[in-house]
């Protein structure tokens, strides 16, 4: 699938030039992804079984991006819990969270510590159910195994979504007396992206179950009074009713290579019709979503969306020459990289290096199936860190970088623009409001990229100029 | 008028003893200095965090986290600590342990990672931080460090920072134990009598340089700074200094005590935040050396600095007079200084809490705060929100995790943790502090927030 023609030699998917040490990781740990996914469930409290440090670090990390409260409980292991097991702490912790938050769901993720000492989480939950506090509890507790020595935050995110479907989806026909909704599992996108997907679904007039949905819980309005549990999120009842969905759309091209995901669970256990597409970033990947919604809803593409698409293309014509054959480095979560590479290819930019800390082994295939024109034109690396991206960057001399704010020092070193998108964005306001998906997202990304290149050209010119 | 949330948020029974009100009827000692209650959503971090934050600013050392990726990723260049030279410390190095390493042990990978990274970066020393999982799988980190050190000829120092070992405080001790490996190994022949080490200042936004400048203007040599703008060679010879100044007492007192015992160097606990505490620190050093010329120079430094500062502060004080603040910070010494610094710009403290204070610290807080002030140990978002609403504060001073609590409620916020980028120490820091407090408390945006402007037309209520 991947060409090895020089100068765009592809190192393959499994390259690890420094096998023993990671320098400036281009990934995060699995429990972070699980906490983020659980935050998208109505009234949910994420709970980590392990040391409190994990919860604190993950809270801090997510807060710095979303700038919203992010309460994550933990069982707060001590030295003795590490030796004798964390069952007692887990039960105390659950009781305290139920008492103080009255949540509608507890998302219980493990950590490397509880996984390594072999904690029997289902056993502990059974014990808890038999205890005085647990016996009265009607709040679902959804456990997910997220050992951080396995995979990345993206795996944690998808595993949590899968765990939600696995443990809650039972199919209660009375939940949706009207039209059966279409379920969309959007993957790890921004809060603005979630709102955009909801808006597009509304344009088609179809009821939608978005799982997860942190568009409000992690990007909500100012409060008149303190909300223990921010409003918004996918209702637990909607997850329970997923088996009654008209169809389920799961986004993420590398995700689609996985044997078992939330969507395959829905299909295998409940016979739900599933569609696995890429993240709807760029024209064609968005078209795929729109086409699907049109066919599933039985309605033509609304005029308003056609107009949006038309305006996007019009802007691409206006700006095409400023971006043509510019060279970019794209990095981040694998499915995001696929979507961005696809968009760049559509507007004539060559993503000379597509890099991810994730290691599905499918990044190359996914990029080339989304953007076949890139064959032989881009280097694809997975399982990499920023040390490697930087060293390749210095050799490749790209025109700009596109990815999270963690590429800042490389952009500075190379003296090139960084288009901030994806996660995390820690050095700017509004990371949660960056729009990637849909025609509107493609528009926003196109404008940002083109204007960053123009700005640089203008600044580098001796006298500057005031007309393009 | 109490908000619904302020009334409805109940304090967990097991937490009640960790909260008190100054001048309240039951002056029982505040429960503190113990493990956090499971499920309480503590703002505290772990032992690993404590070690990492203390050692992080040693700029020419390699800091390698031995564990899965998270611990290293979340602490990548997280702090505002600055270096006047090497930037090696701002990288995040990890052995990135995977499943097979956990099963078969990570020692070989650690040794290889150290050799690889030391060859690539030529550091002056290397610190190897143990994480939770390393403590559980039982890697002999010390043995690997010893072996590699012998091979490469630089100190390779294990840091016993397994997260579950306790809170940040336990990590501070592990960091002090680790850094002590360096002390005593350098040449001290040319160190003069009027010499000090700065302990527990981390050069956030260049603060160590500010403080260093005051002492150098007095004619005092600063031998080593631990660990702000820290250098391995300077730390190796810091046992030749006459006096240790300990600014963040929580993090560095154990090292100061050890140096007193082993090298006969006395120490003074000081704070560099606020006019009163900064001046007290300068006078304390002059008095310690008991030299008239030094005293005169101390006075001169303070006179010069205050002469420039006081007129500038007046305007801020006039605007901020009577405003109320909440403080929730890591260490108690910082809390004391903040209470005083706020007072010097006309503000009172309605809530004050810390992550790591001990009973002595809380006694001090009760003494310096006004009646009615709420004091908290090891608090959490719900309690902090409840009391902010009850006391109707205008400002919250804390770290990143407290910021959204304040902002969501329409309360001004100032960052006073180690991630901030504004220098708040020294006289110039006091001015920066006043400017920042002013910039947030007086901002016009608060008048539009729902808590202050309950315009029915725009309220997001149950009806939506």
Short mmCIF file of C-alpha atoms in Angstrom, two decimals, chain A:
data_model
loop_
_atom_site.label_atom_id
_atom_site.label_comp_id
_atom_site.label_asym_id
_atom_site.label_seq_id
_atom_site.Cartn_x
_atom_site.Cartn_y
_atom_site.Cartn_z
CA UNK A 1 0.00 0.00 0.00
CA UNK A 2 2.71 2.47 0.92
CA UNK A 3 5.22 3.45 -1.69
CA UNK A 4 8.89 3.40 -0.81
CA UNK A 5 10.04 5.69 -3.61
CA UNK A 6 12.64 8.22 -2.55
CA UNK A 7 12.60 11.06 -1.66
CA UNK A 8 9.30 10.33 0.03
CA UNK A 9 10.46 7.12 1.52
CA UNK A 10 8.04 5.61 3.93
CA UNK A 11 9.47 4.09 6.98
CA UNK A 12 6.51 1.82 7.45
CA UNK A 13 4.17 1.74 10.35
CA UNK A 14 6.21 0.18 13.06
CA UNK A 15 9.33 2.32 13.06
CA UNK A 16 10.89 2.99 16.41
CA UNK A 17 14.32 4.52 15.97
CA UNK A 18 14.85 4.82 19.71
CA UNK A 19 13.23 1.71 21.02
CA UNK A 20 14.04 2.22 24.68
CA UNK A 21 13.11 5.78 25.45
CA UNK A 22 10.33 8.14 24.44
CA UNK A 23 11.21 11.82 24.26
CA UNK A 24 8.24 14.19 24.35
CA UNK A 25 5.45 11.75 23.68
CA UNK A 26 2.92 12.28 20.90
CA UNK A 27 0.31 10.37 22.91
CA UNK A 28 -1.20 10.19 26.37
CA UNK A 29 -2.29 7.37 28.60
CA UNK A 30 -5.43 5.26 28.29
CA UNK A 31 -7.24 6.46 31.46
CA UNK A 32 -7.27 10.04 30.10
CA UNK A 33 -9.23 8.93 27.05
CA UNK A 34 -11.66 6.99 29.22
CA UNK A 35 -12.24 10.00 31.51
CA UNK A 36 -12.92 12.23 28.50
CA UNK A 37 -15.44 9.76 27.05
CA UNK A 38 -17.23 9.35 30.40
CA UNK A 39 -17.45 13.13 30.68
CA UNK A 40 -19.71 12.99 27.67
CA UNK A 41 -22.40 11.01 29.51
CA UNK A 42 -25.17 12.91 31.28
CA UNK A 43 -24.56 13.20 35.00
CA UNK A 44 -21.50 10.95 34.91
CA UNK A 45 -18.51 11.06 37.23
CA UNK A 46 -15.32 9.48 35.92
CA UNK A 47 -13.58 7.41 38.60
CA UNK A 48 -10.03 6.05 38.43
CA UNK A 49 -9.09 2.96 40.36
CA UNK A 50 -5.51 3.65 41.43
CA UNK A 51 -3.37 6.47 42.80
CA UNK A 52 -4.89 9.91 43.16
CA UNK A 53 -2.01 11.36 41.14
CA UNK A 54 -3.43 9.91 37.94
CA UNK A 55 -6.76 11.64 38.48
CA UNK A 56 -5.07 14.90 39.40
CA UNK A 57 -2.76 14.94 36.40
CA UNK A 58 -5.51 14.01 33.99
CA UNK A 59 -7.79 16.66 35.48
CA UNK A 60 -5.12 19.29 35.10
CA UNK A 61 -4.37 18.22 31.54
CA UNK A 62 -8.00 18.27 30.42
CA UNK A 63 -8.76 21.51 32.28
CA UNK A 64 -5.88 23.25 30.50
CA UNK A 65 -7.48 22.38 27.16
CA UNK A 66 -11.20 22.67 27.87
CA UNK A 67 -11.04 25.30 30.62
CA UNK A 68 -14.00 23.72 32.36
CA UNK A 69 -14.38 21.97 35.72
CA UNK A 70 -13.28 18.35 35.43
CA UNK A 71 -14.03 16.36 38.56
CA UNK A 72 -12.44 12.92 38.42
CA UNK A 73 -12.67 10.80 41.53
CA UNK A 74 -10.11 8.17 42.49
CA UNK A 75 -9.78 5.35 44.94
CA UNK A 76 -6.60 7.05 46.22
CA UNK A 77 -4.34 4.03 46.65
CA UNK A 78 -1.89 4.13 49.51
CA UNK A 79 1.14 1.93 49.94
CA UNK A 80 -0.99 -0.64 51.76
CA UNK A 81 -3.59 -0.71 48.96
CA UNK A 82 -0.78 -1.46 46.54
CA UNK A 83 0.21 -4.42 48.72
CA UNK A 84 -3.12 -5.71 50.01
CA UNK A 85 -5.38 -4.59 47.19
CA UNK A 86 -7.60 -1.58 46.63
CA UNK A 87 -11.01 -3.12 47.29
CA UNK A 88 -11.68 -1.23 50.49
CA UNK A 89 -10.63 2.09 48.96
CA UNK A 90 -12.77 1.47 45.89
CA UNK A 91 -15.86 0.82 47.99
CA UNK A 92 -15.28 3.88 50.20
CA UNK A 93 -14.63 5.96 47.13
CA UNK A 94 -17.76 4.85 45.31
CA UNK A 95 -19.88 5.46 48.40
CA UNK A 96 -18.46 8.97 48.78
CA UNK A 97 -19.00 9.86 45.13
CA UNK A 98 -22.59 8.56 45.22
CA UNK A 99 -23.26 10.50 48.40
CA UNK A 100 -21.72 13.76 47.30
CA UNK A 101 -22.51 13.94 43.58
CA UNK A 102 -25.65 11.79 43.22
CA UNK A 103 -24.40 10.94 39.71
CA UNK A 104 -26.42 9.24 36.99
CA UNK A 105 -23.46 7.08 36.08
CA UNK A 106 -20.00 6.27 37.37
CA UNK A 107 -17.42 5.46 34.72
CA UNK A 108 -14.85 3.32 36.45
CA UNK A 109 -11.50 3.09 34.67
CA UNK A 110 -8.50 1.17 35.93
CA UNK A 111 -4.91 2.43 35.93
CA UNK A 112 -1.57 0.72 35.40
CA UNK A 113 -1.26 0.22 39.14
CA UNK A 114 -4.58 -1.54 39.73
CA UNK A 115 -4.11 -3.57 36.54
CA UNK A 116 -0.63 -4.72 37.50
CA UNK A 117 -1.56 -5.85 40.97
CA UNK A 118 -4.44 -7.74 39.38
CA UNK A 119 -7.39 -6.01 41.01
CA UNK A 120 -10.62 -7.96 40.59
CA UNK A 121 -12.86 -5.02 39.70
CA UNK A 122 -16.02 -7.05 38.98
CA UNK A 123 -15.49 -8.82 42.32
CA UNK A 124 -15.12 -5.51 44.15
CA UNK A 125 -18.26 -4.19 42.45
CA UNK A 126 -20.12 -7.29 43.58
CA UNK A 127 -18.92 -6.76 47.13
CA UNK A 128 -19.95 -3.15 46.91
CA UNK A 129 -23.43 -4.10 45.71
CA UNK A 130 -23.72 -6.28 48.79
CA UNK A 131 -22.60 -3.54 51.20
CA UNK A 132 -25.07 -1.23 52.97
CA UNK A 133 -24.19 1.78 50.75
CA UNK A 134 -24.08 -0.33 47.61
CA UNK A 135 -27.37 -2.11 48.23
CA UNK A 136 -29.32 1.15 47.85
CA UNK A 137 -27.41 2.20 44.81
CA UNK A 138 -29.25 2.34 41.50
CA UNK A 139 -26.59 4.29 39.64
CA UNK A 140 -24.98 2.22 36.92
CA UNK A 141 -21.25 1.72 37.38
CA UNK A 142 -19.53 0.99 34.08
CA UNK A 143 -16.08 -0.51 34.42
CA UNK A 144 -13.44 -0.39 31.71
CA UNK A 145 -9.95 -1.80 31.71
CA UNK A 146 -7.47 0.93 30.85
CA UNK A 147 -3.98 -0.26 31.70
CA UNK A 148 -1.79 2.62 30.61
CA UNK A 149 0.99 0.32 29.45
CA UNK A 150 -1.34 -0.84 26.68
CA UNK A 151 -2.18 1.59 23.89
CA UNK A 152 -2.81 5.32 24.03
CA UNK A 153 -5.50 7.75 25.20
CA UNK A 154 -7.39 7.03 21.99
CA UNK A 155 -7.65 3.37 22.94
CA UNK A 156 -8.90 4.40 26.37
CA UNK A 157 -11.52 6.62 24.74
CA UNK A 158 -12.85 3.95 22.39
CA UNK A 159 -12.69 1.24 25.03
CA UNK A 160 -14.80 3.38 27.35
CA UNK A 161 -17.40 3.97 24.62
CA UNK A 162 -17.44 0.26 23.93
CA UNK A 163 -17.82 -0.53 27.64
CA UNK A 164 -20.81 1.83 27.82
CA UNK A 165 -22.55 0.05 24.96
CA UNK A 166 -21.60 -3.36 26.29
CA UNK A 167 -22.91 -2.81 29.79
CA UNK A 168 -25.87 -0.49 29.19
CA UNK A 169 -27.37 -1.16 25.76
CA UNK A 170 -30.29 -3.45 26.46
CA UNK A 171 -32.92 -2.21 24.09
CA UNK A 172 -35.99 -0.80 25.75
CA UNK A 173 -38.49 -0.06 22.96
CA UNK A 174 -40.52 2.34 25.10
CA UNK A 175 -37.58 4.74 25.32
CA UNK A 176 -38.16 6.04 21.80
CA UNK A 177 -41.84 5.91 20.99
CA UNK A 178 -41.32 8.08 17.93
CA UNK A 179 -38.69 7.79 15.28
CA UNK A 180 -35.77 5.50 15.96
CA UNK A 181 -32.69 7.66 16.16
CA UNK A 182 -29.49 7.36 14.20
CA UNK A 183 -26.55 6.81 16.54
CA UNK A 184 -23.29 8.58 15.79
CA UNK A 185 -20.10 7.59 17.58
CA UNK A 186 -17.97 10.55 16.57
CA UNK A 187 -14.65 9.56 18.17
CA UNK A 188 -12.34 11.98 19.93
CA UNK A 189 -13.24 15.33 18.42
CA UNK A 190 -13.70 18.85 19.82
CA UNK A 191 -16.77 20.18 21.59
CA UNK A 192 -17.46 22.37 18.57
CA UNK A 193 -17.28 19.28 16.35
CA UNK A 194 -19.93 17.55 18.44
CA UNK A 195 -22.22 20.54 18.12
CA UNK A 196 -21.61 20.60 14.36
CA UNK A 197 -22.53 16.93 13.99
CA UNK A 198 -25.72 17.58 15.94
CA UNK A 199 -26.51 20.56 13.74
CA UNK A 200 -26.02 18.56 10.56
CA UNK A 201 -28.29 15.80 11.89
CA UNK A 202 -30.93 18.43 12.68
CA UNK A 203 -30.72 19.68 9.10
CA UNK A 204 -31.80 16.22 8.04
CA UNK A 205 -34.53 16.20 10.64
CA UNK A 206 -33.36 12.92 12.15
CA UNK A 207 -33.28 12.20 15.87
CA UNK A 208 -29.71 11.57 16.89
CA UNK A 209 -27.94 9.76 19.69
CA UNK A 210 -24.42 11.09 19.93
CA UNK A 211 -22.09 8.97 22.06
CA UNK A 212 -20.28 10.47 23.81
CA UNK A 213 -21.39 14.10 23.81
CA UNK A 214 -19.23 16.49 25.85
CA UNK A 215 -20.21 19.50 23.75
CA UNK A 216 -21.95 21.04 26.75
CA UNK A 217 -20.30 19.33 29.71
CA UNK A 218 -16.89 20.50 28.53
CA UNK A 219 -17.89 23.72 26.80
CA UNK A 220 -20.88 25.01 28.67
CA UNK A 221 -22.20 28.43 29.60
CA UNK A 222 -21.29 30.43 32.67
CA UNK A 223 -23.20 29.35 35.75
CA UNK A 224 -25.59 31.23 37.97
CA UNK A 225 -24.96 28.67 40.69
CA UNK A 226 -22.49 25.83 41.04
CA UNK A 227 -23.41 22.69 39.14
CA UNK A 228 -22.04 19.57 40.76
CA UNK A 229 -22.59 17.77 37.49
CA UNK A 230 -22.57 20.02 34.43
CA UNK A 231 -25.69 19.72 32.29
CA UNK A 232 -25.52 18.01 28.92
CA UNK A 233 -24.13 14.70 27.79
CA UNK A 234 -25.61 11.54 26.31
CA UNK A 235 -28.51 10.40 28.53
CA UNK A 236 -28.05 6.94 30.04
CA UNK A 237 -31.52 6.05 28.69
CA UNK A 238 -30.36 6.84 25.16
CA UNK A 239 -27.41 4.45 25.56
CA UNK A 240 -29.74 1.79 26.91
CA UNK A 241 -31.93 2.26 23.84
CA UNK A 242 -29.11 2.02 21.31
CA UNK A 243 -30.25 -1.41 20.08
CA UNK A 244 -33.34 0.34 18.67
CA UNK A 245 -31.23 2.70 16.53
CA UNK A 246 -32.08 2.94 12.86
CA UNK A 247 -28.35 2.63 12.24
CA UNK A 248 -25.07 3.40 13.94
CA UNK A 249 -22.31 5.45 12.33
CA UNK A 250 -18.86 5.01 13.86
CA UNK A 251 -16.21 7.51 12.80
CA UNK A 252 -12.51 6.72 12.45
CA UNK A 253 -10.76 4.94 9.63
CA UNK A 254 -8.12 3.26 11.77
CA UNK A 255 -10.82 2.40 14.29
CA UNK A 256 -12.71 0.60 11.54
CA UNK A 257 -9.83 -1.84 11.21
CA UNK A 258 -10.37 -3.01 14.76
CA UNK A 259 -12.15 -6.25 15.27
CA UNK A 260 -14.20 -5.21 18.26
CA UNK A 261 -15.57 -1.72 18.89
CA UNK A 262 -18.76 -0.20 20.24
CA UNK A 263 -20.30 -0.53 16.78
CA UNK A 264 -19.44 -4.19 16.33
CA UNK A 265 -20.87 -4.88 19.77
CA UNK A 266 -24.12 -3.16 18.74
CA UNK A 267 -24.18 -5.17 15.53
CA UNK A 268 -23.25 -8.55 16.96
CA UNK A 269 -25.33 -8.37 20.13
CA UNK A 270 -28.31 -6.38 18.91
CA UNK A 271 -28.26 -6.59 15.12
CA UNK A 272 -27.90 -2.85 14.66
CA UNK A 273 -27.00 -1.77 11.13
CA UNK A 274 -23.57 -0.18 11.32
CA UNK A 275 -21.56 2.10 9.06
CA UNK A 276 -17.90 2.76 9.64
CA UNK A 277 -16.56 5.92 8.06
CA UNK A 278 -13.62 8.27 8.59
CA UNK A 279 -13.73 11.34 10.81
CA UNK A 280 -15.70 13.76 8.63
CA UNK A 281 -12.78 16.14 8.03
CA UNK A 282 -12.37 17.70 4.59
CA UNK A 283 -14.72 17.57 1.61
CA UNK A 284 -14.90 13.89 0.71
CA UNK A 285 -14.94 12.55 4.26
CA UNK A 286 -17.76 15.01 5.05
CA UNK A 287 -19.56 14.04 1.85
CA UNK A 288 -19.49 10.45 3.06
CA UNK A 289 -21.28 11.41 6.28
CA UNK A 290 -23.80 13.59 4.45
CA UNK A 291 -24.50 10.87 1.88
CA UNK A 292 -25.05 8.38 4.68
CA UNK A 293 -27.39 10.68 6.59
CA UNK A 294 -29.33 11.37 3.42
CA UNK A 295 -29.78 7.71 2.69
CA UNK A 296 -30.56 6.71 6.29
CA UNK A 297 -33.07 9.54 6.73
CA UNK A 298 -34.53 9.09 3.27
CA UNK A 299 -34.25 12.82 2.70
CA UNK A 300 -32.34 14.76 0.07
CA UNK A 301 -29.37 16.88 1.13
CA UNK A 302 -30.87 20.11 2.46
CA UNK A 303 -30.33 23.25 0.48
CA UNK A 304 -28.50 24.92 3.37
CA UNK A 305 -25.83 22.19 3.42
CA UNK A 306 -25.49 22.34 -0.34
CA UNK A 307 -24.90 26.08 -0.03
CA UNK A 308 -22.27 25.51 2.65
CA UNK A 309 -20.49 23.00 0.48
CA UNK A 310 -20.68 25.36 -2.47
CA UNK A 311 -19.25 28.23 -0.47
CA UNK A 312 -16.43 26.01 0.74
CA UNK A 313 -15.50 25.09 -2.83
CA UNK A 314 -15.74 28.73 -3.86
CA UNK A 315 -13.23 29.64 -1.16
CA UNK A 316 -10.93 26.86 -2.26
CA UNK A 317 -10.90 28.35 -5.75
CA UNK A 318 -10.19 31.80 -4.32
CA UNK A 319 -7.27 30.57 -2.28
CA UNK A 320 -5.89 27.59 -4.15
CA UNK A 321 -2.67 29.18 -5.42
CA UNK A 322 -1.49 30.20 -1.95
CA UNK A 323 -1.51 26.66 -0.68
CA UNK A 324 -0.63 24.62 -3.78
CA UNK A 325 2.14 22.11 -3.13
CA UNK A 326 2.96 23.62 0.21
CA UNK A 327 4.48 20.98 2.45
CA UNK A 328 3.08 20.18 5.86
CA UNK A 329 3.80 17.93 8.80
CA UNK A 330 0.62 16.51 10.32
CA UNK A 331 0.65 14.84 13.73
CA UNK A 332 -1.72 13.71 16.45
CA UNK A 333 -4.24 10.93 17.02
CA UNK A 334 -4.25 8.50 14.13
CA UNK A 335 -7.79 9.14 12.90
CA UNK A 336 -7.33 12.90 13.17
CA UNK A 337 -4.14 12.61 11.10
CA UNK A 338 -6.05 10.62 8.47
CA UNK A 339 -8.76 13.29 8.27
CA UNK A 340 -6.31 16.18 8.12
CA UNK A 341 -4.15 14.45 5.50
CA UNK A 342 -7.26 13.91 3.42
CA UNK A 343 -8.23 17.60 3.65
CA UNK A 344 -4.69 18.73 2.81
CA UNK A 345 -4.56 16.48 -0.23
CA UNK A 346 -7.87 17.93 -1.45
CA UNK A 347 -6.53 21.48 -1.43
CA UNK A 348 -3.18 20.64 -3.01
CA UNK A 349 -1.00 20.57 0.10
CA UNK A 350 1.41 17.67 0.51
CA UNK A 351 1.47 16.22 4.01
CA UNK A 352 5.12 15.23 3.67
CA UNK A 353 5.08 13.62 7.09
CA UNK A 354 2.04 12.10 8.78
CA UNK A 355 2.96 11.10 12.31
CA UNK A 356 1.20 9.66 15.32
CA UNK A 357 2.11 8.32 18.71
CA UNK A 358 -0.62 5.74 18.19
CA UNK A 359 0.32 2.39 16.76
CA UNK A 360 -2.66 0.63 15.25
CA UNK A 361 -0.49 -0.58 12.38
CA UNK A 362 -3.16 0.78 10.02
CA UNK A 363 -2.29 4.45 9.72
CA UNK A 364 -0.71 4.09 6.28
CA UNK A 365 -3.59 2.08 4.85
CA UNK A 366 -6.12 4.47 6.31
CA UNK A 367 -4.44 7.58 4.88
CA UNK A 368 -4.07 6.10 1.43
CA UNK A 369 -7.63 4.87 1.32
CA UNK A 370 -8.91 8.31 2.36
CA UNK A 371 -6.53 10.14 0.02
CA UNK A 372 -5.20 7.84 -2.72
CA UNK A 373 -3.44 10.76 -4.40
CA UNK A 374 -0.93 10.77 -1.58
CA UNK A 375 0.52 7.47 -2.63
CA UNK A 376 4.29 7.80 -2.79
CA UNK A 377 4.11 11.44 -1.70
CA UNK A 378 4.13 11.23 2.05
CA UNK A 379 6.05 9.60 4.81
CA UNK A 380 3.89 7.88 7.38
CA UNK A 381 5.13 7.11 10.85
CA UNK A 382 3.28 5.69 13.77
CA UNK A 383 4.43 5.02 17.31
CA UNK A 384 6.63 8.13 17.20
CA UNK A 385 7.45 10.87 19.67
CA UNK A 386 8.20 14.55 19.16
CA UNK A 387 11.95 13.91 19.19
CA UNK A 388 11.54 11.96 15.99
CA UNK A 389 9.02 14.33 14.47
CA UNK A 390 11.48 17.15 15.20
CA UNK A 391 14.45 15.41 13.70
CA UNK A 392 12.48 14.57 10.54
CA UNK A 393 11.09 18.10 10.55
CA UNK A 394 14.57 19.59 10.49
CA UNK A 395 15.41 17.46 7.46
CA UNK A 396 12.13 17.89 5.60
CA UNK A 397 11.84 21.70 6.04
CA UNK A 398 8.02 21.87 5.83
CA UNK A 399 6.08 25.09 5.26
CA UNK A 400 3.90 24.61 8.30
CA UNK A 401 2.85 22.19 11.02
CA UNK A 402 -0.68 21.14 11.78
CA UNK A 403 -1.57 19.41 15.03
CA UNK A 404 -1.77 19.98 18.77
CA UNK A 405 -0.01 22.81 20.61
CA UNK A 406 2.73 20.35 21.57
CA UNK A 407 4.40 21.02 18.21
CA UNK A 408 5.08 24.57 19.31
CA UNK A 409 8.79 24.21 20.04
CA UNK A 410 9.40 22.56 16.66
CA UNK A 411 7.47 25.29 14.85
CA UNK A 412 9.52 27.87 16.70
CA UNK A 413 12.77 26.11 15.88
CA UNK A 414 11.88 25.92 12.19
CA UNK A 415 10.39 29.42 12.11
CA UNK A 416 7.15 28.19 10.51
CA UNK A 417 3.47 28.53 11.43
CA UNK A 418 1.68 25.99 13.59
CA UNK A 419 -2.01 25.49 12.86
CA UNK A 420 -3.39 24.41 16.18
CA UNK A 421 -6.02 21.73 16.08
CA UNK A 422 -6.87 18.42 17.72
CA UNK A 423 -5.94 17.80 21.34
CA UNK A 424 -4.41 19.25 23.42
CA UNK A 425 -4.24 22.97 22.85
CA UNK A 426 -2.67 24.31 26.00
CA UNK A 427 -1.15 27.57 24.81
CA UNK A 428 -4.17 29.22 23.27
CA UNK A 429 -7.73 29.98 24.30
CA UNK A 430 -10.47 28.01 22.57
CA UNK A 431 -9.05 24.54 21.94
CA UNK A 432 -12.52 23.12 22.58
CA UNK A 433 -14.02 25.47 20.00
CA UNK A 434 -11.74 24.52 17.10
CA UNK A 435 -14.00 23.13 14.41
CA UNK A 436 -12.60 20.30 12.30
CA UNK A 437 -15.60 18.41 10.98
CA UNK A 438 -18.20 19.13 8.34
CA UNK A 439 -18.04 21.70 5.57
CA UNK A 440 -17.83 24.40 8.23
CA UNK A 441 -14.82 22.69 9.80
CA UNK A 442 -13.10 22.33 6.44
CA UNK A 443 -13.80 26.01 5.87
CA UNK A 444 -12.30 27.03 9.18
CA UNK A 445 -9.19 24.89 8.69
CA UNK A 446 -8.74 26.13 5.11
CA UNK A 447 -8.97 29.76 6.18
CA UNK A 448 -6.55 29.22 9.08
CA UNK A 449 -3.98 27.45 6.93
CA UNK A 450 -4.16 29.87 4.03
CA UNK A 451 -4.05 32.94 6.22
CA UNK A 452 -1.11 31.58 8.24
CA UNK A 453 0.82 31.07 5.01
CA UNK A 454 -0.17 34.51 3.73
CA UNK A 455 0.77 36.14 6.98
CA UNK A 456 4.20 34.60 6.85
CA UNK A 457 4.71 35.64 3.24
CA UNK A 458 3.59 39.15 4.06
CA UNK A 459 5.80 39.39 7.14
CA UNK A 460 8.80 38.00 5.28
CA UNK A 461 8.47 40.52 2.46
CA UNK A 462 10.74 43.54 2.78
CA UNK A 463 7.99 46.14 2.45
CA UNK A 464 4.87 44.07 3.06
CA UNK A 465 1.76 44.42 0.91
CA UNK A 466 -1.84 45.30 1.43
CA UNK A 467 -3.54 43.47 -1.46
CA UNK A 468 -3.10 39.76 -2.16
#
